[in-house]
Backbone as a ProteinNet text record, in pm:
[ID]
protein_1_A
[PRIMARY]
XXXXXXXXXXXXXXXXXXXXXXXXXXXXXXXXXXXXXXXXXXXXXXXXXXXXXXXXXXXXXXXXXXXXXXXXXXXXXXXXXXXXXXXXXXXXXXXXXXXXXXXXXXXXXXXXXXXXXXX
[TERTIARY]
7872.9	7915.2	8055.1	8130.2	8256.9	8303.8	8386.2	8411.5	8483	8372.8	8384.7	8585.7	8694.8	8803.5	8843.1	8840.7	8837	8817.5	8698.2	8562.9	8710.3	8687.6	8772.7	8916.7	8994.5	9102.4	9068.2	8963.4	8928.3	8896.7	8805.4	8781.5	8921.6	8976.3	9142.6	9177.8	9205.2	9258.7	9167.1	9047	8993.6	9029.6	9045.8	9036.5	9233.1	9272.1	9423.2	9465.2	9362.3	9380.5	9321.8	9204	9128.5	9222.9	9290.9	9413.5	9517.2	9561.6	9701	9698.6	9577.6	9500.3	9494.4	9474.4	9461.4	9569.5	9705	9857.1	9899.2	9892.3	9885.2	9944.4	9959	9956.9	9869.2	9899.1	9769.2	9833.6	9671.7	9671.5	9706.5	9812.3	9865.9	9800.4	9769.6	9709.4	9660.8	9585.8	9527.2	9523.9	9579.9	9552.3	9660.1	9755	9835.5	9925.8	9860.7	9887.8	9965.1	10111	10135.8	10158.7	10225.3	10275.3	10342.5	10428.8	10532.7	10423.8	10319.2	10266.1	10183.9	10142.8	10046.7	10089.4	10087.2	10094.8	9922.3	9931.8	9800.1	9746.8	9834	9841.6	9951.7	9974	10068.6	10070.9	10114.6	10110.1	10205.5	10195.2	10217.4	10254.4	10385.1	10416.9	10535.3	10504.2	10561.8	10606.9	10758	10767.6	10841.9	10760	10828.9	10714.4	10755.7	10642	10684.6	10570.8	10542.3	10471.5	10535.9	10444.2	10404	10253	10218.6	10178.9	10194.9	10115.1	10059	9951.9	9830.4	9814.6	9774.9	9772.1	9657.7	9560.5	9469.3	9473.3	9434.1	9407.6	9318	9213.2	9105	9170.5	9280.6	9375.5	9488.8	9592	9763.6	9748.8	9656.6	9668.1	9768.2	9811.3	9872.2	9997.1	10006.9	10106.9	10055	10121.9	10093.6	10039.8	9982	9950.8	10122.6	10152.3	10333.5	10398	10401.2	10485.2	10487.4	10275.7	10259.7	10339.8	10431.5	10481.2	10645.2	10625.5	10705.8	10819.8	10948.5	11071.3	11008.1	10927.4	10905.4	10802.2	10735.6	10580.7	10663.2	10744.6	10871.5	10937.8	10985.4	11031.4	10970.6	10795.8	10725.7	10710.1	10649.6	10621.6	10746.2	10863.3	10991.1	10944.5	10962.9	10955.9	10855.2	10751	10635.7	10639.6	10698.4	10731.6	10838	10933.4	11037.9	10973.1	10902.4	10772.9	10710.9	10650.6	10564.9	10684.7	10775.7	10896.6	10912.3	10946.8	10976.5	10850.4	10757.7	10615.1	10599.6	10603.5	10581.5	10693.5	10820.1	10906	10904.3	10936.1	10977.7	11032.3	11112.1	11127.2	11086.5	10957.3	10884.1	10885	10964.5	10994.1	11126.3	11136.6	11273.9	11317.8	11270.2	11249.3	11133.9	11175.4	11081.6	11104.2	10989.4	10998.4	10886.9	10900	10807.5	10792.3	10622.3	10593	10459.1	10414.2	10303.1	10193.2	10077.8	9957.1	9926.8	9938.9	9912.6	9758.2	9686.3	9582.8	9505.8	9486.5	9454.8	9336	9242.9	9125.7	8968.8	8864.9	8707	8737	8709.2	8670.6	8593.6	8542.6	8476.2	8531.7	8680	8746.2	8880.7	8937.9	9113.1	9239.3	9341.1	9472.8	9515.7	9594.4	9645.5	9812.6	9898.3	10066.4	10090.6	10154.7	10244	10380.9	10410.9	10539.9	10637.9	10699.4	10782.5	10916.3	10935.2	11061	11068.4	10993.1	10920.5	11061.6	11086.1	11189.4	11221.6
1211.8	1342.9	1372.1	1413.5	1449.9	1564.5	1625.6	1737.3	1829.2	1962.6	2072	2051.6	2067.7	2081.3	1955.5	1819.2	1723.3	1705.8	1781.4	1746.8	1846.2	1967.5	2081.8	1989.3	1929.5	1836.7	1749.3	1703.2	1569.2	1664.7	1777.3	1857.3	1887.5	1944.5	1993.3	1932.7	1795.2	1656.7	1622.2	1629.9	1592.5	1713.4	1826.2	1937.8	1926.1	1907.6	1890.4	1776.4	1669.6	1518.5	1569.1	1617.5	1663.8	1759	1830.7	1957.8	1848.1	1795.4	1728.8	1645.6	1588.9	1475.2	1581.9	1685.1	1738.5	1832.2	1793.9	1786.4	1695.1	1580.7	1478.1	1392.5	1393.1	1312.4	1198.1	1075.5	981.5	928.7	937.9	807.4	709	678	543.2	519.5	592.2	546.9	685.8	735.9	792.2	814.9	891.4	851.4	742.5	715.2	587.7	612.7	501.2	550.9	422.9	478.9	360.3	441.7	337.7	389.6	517.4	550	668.5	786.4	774.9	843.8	829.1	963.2	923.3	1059.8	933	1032.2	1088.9	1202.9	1252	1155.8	1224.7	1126.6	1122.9	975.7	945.1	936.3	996.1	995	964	951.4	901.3	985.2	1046.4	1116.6	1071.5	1006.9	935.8	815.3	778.3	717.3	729.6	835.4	916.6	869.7	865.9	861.4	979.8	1065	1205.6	1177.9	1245.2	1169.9	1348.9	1341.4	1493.7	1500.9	1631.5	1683.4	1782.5	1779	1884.1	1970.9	2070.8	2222.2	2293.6	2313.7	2413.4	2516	2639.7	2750.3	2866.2	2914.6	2996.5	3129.8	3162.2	3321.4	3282	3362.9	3358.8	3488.1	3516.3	3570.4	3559.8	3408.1	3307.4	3226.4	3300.4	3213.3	3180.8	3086.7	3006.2	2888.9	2827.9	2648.9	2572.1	2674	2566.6	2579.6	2704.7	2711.3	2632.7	2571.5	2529.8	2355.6	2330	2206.6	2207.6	2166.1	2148.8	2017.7	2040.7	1932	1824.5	1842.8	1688.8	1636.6	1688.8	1660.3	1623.2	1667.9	1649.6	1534	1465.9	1375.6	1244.1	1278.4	1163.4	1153.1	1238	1182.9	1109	1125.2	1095.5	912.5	882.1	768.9	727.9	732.9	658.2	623.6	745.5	680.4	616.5	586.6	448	376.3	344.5	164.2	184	280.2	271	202.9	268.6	198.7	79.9	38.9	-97.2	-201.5	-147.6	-266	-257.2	-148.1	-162.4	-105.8	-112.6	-66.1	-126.4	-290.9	-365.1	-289.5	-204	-151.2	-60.3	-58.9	-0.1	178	269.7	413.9	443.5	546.1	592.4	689.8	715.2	865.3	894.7	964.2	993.3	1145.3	1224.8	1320.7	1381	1484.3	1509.7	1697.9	1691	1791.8	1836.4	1954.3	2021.7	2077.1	2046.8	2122.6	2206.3	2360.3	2436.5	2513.1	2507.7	2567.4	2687.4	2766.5	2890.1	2974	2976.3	3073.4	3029.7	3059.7	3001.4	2907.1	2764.7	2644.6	2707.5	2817.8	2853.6	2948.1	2966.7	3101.2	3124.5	2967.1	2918.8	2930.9	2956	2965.9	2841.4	2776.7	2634.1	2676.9	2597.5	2648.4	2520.6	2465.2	2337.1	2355.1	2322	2320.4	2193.1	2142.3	2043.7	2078.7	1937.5	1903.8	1971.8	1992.9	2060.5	2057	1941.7	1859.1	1756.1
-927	-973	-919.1	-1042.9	-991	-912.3	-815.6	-747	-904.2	-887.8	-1004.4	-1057.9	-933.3	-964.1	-1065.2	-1018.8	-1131	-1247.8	-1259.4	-1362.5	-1451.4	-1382.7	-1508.8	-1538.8	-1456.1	-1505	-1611.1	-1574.9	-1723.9	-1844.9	-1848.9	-1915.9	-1998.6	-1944.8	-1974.1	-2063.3	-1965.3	-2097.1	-2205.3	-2207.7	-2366.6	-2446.3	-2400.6	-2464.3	-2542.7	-2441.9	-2503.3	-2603.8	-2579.6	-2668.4	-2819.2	-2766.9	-2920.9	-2999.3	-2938.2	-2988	-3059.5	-2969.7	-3031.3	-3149.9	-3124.7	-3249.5	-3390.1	-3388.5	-3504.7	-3547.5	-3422.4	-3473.2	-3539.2	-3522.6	-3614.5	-3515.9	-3377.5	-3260.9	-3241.9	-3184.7	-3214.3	-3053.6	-2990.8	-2866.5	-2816.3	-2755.8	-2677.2	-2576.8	-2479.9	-2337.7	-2291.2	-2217.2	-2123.7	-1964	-1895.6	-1739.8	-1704.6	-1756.9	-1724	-1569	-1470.5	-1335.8	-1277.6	-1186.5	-1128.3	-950.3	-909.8	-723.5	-763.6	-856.6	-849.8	-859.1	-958.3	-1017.4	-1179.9	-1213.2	-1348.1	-1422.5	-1556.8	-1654	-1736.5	-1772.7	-1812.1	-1908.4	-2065.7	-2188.7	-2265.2	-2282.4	-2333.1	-2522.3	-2580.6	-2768.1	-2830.4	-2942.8	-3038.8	-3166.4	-3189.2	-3293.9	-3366.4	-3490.6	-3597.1	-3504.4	-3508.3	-3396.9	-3250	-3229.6	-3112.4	-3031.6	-2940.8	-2764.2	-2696.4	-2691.5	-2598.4	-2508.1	-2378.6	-2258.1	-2261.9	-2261.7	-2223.3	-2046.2	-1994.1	-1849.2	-1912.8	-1853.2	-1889.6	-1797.1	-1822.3	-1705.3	-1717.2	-1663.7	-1672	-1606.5	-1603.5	-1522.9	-1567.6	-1513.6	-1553.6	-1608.2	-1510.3	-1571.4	-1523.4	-1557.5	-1503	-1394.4	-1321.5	-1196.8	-1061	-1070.2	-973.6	-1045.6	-1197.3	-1250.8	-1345.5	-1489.7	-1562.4	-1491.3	-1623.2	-1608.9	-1605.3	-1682.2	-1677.6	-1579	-1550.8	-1358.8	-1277.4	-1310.7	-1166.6	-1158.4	-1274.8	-1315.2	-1232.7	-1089.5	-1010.6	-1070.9	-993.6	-998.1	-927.3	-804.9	-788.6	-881.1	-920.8	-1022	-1163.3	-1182	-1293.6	-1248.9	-1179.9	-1160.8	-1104.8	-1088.2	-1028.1	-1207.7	-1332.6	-1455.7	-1525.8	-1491.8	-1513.9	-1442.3	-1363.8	-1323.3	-1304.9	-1372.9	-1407.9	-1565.7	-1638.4	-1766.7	-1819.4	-1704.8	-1719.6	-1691.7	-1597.8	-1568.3	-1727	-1765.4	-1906.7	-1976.1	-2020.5	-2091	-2057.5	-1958.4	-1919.3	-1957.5	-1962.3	-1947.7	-2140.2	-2175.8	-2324.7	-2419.5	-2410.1	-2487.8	-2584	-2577.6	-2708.9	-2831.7	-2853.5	-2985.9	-3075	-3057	-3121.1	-3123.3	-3063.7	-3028.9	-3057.4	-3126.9	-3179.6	-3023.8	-3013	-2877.1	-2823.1	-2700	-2610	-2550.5	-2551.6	-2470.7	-2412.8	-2264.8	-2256.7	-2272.8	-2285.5	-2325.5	-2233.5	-2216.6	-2160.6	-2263.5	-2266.7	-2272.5	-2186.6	-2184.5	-2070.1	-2162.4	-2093.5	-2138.8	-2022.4	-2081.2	-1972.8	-2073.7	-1932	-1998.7	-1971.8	-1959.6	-1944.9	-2072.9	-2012.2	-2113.5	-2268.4	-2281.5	-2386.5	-2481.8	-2394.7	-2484.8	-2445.6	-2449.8	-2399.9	-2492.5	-2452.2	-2518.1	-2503.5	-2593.2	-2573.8	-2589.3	-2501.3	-2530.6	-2517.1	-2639.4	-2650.5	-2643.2	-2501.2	-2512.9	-2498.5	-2587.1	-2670.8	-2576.1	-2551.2	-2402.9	-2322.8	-2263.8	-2108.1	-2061	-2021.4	-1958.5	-1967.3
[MASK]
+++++++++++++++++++++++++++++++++++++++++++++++++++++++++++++++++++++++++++++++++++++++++++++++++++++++++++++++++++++++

């Protein structure tokens, strides 16, 4: 059994994968983790590569889900998705950017905010 805080992180991310998928976003990888760091999920739009971070938060009491997306947390997904680049570039991506799933609210009654080049 996973610790409740986790569980709601994985939660988060299917909830944001299932969202984006019916943007017309399609799946490259999941969870993709190296020494620098991990990216949540990585997609697939036309031939663009979007590296998403995902955010949950029950209310904005303490802030957004996007706030809590620090310069170093910004720059560990930054250099984990140059190793992604490097290990699978070959050609195949016109561009790359990244973007946030911030989702806020009880899992049963959430706001989703896509925000497109985070940074």
């Amino acid at each position: 059994m996973k610790a409740p805080h986790l569980q709601r992180g994985e939660d988060a991310e299917s909830i944001a994968l299932s969202w984006l998928k019916t943007q017309g976003l399609t799946l490259v990888t999941r969870n993709y983790s190296r020494k620098c760091g991990e990216i949540d999920l990585i997609m697939r739009q036309g031939h663009d590569l979007v590296f998403v971070e995902v955010r949950y938060r029950k209310n904005r009491a303490f802030g957004g889900a996007e706030e809590s997306i620090t310069r170093r947390k910004q720059n560990k997904i930054r250099k984990t998705a140059e190793s992604f680049l490097q290990q699978y570039r070959s050609g195949q991506y016109d561009q790359c950017r990244f973007d946030v799933i911030a989702i806020t609210g009880p899992q049963d009654r959430f706001d989703i905010d896509w925000i497109k080049h985070a940074f």
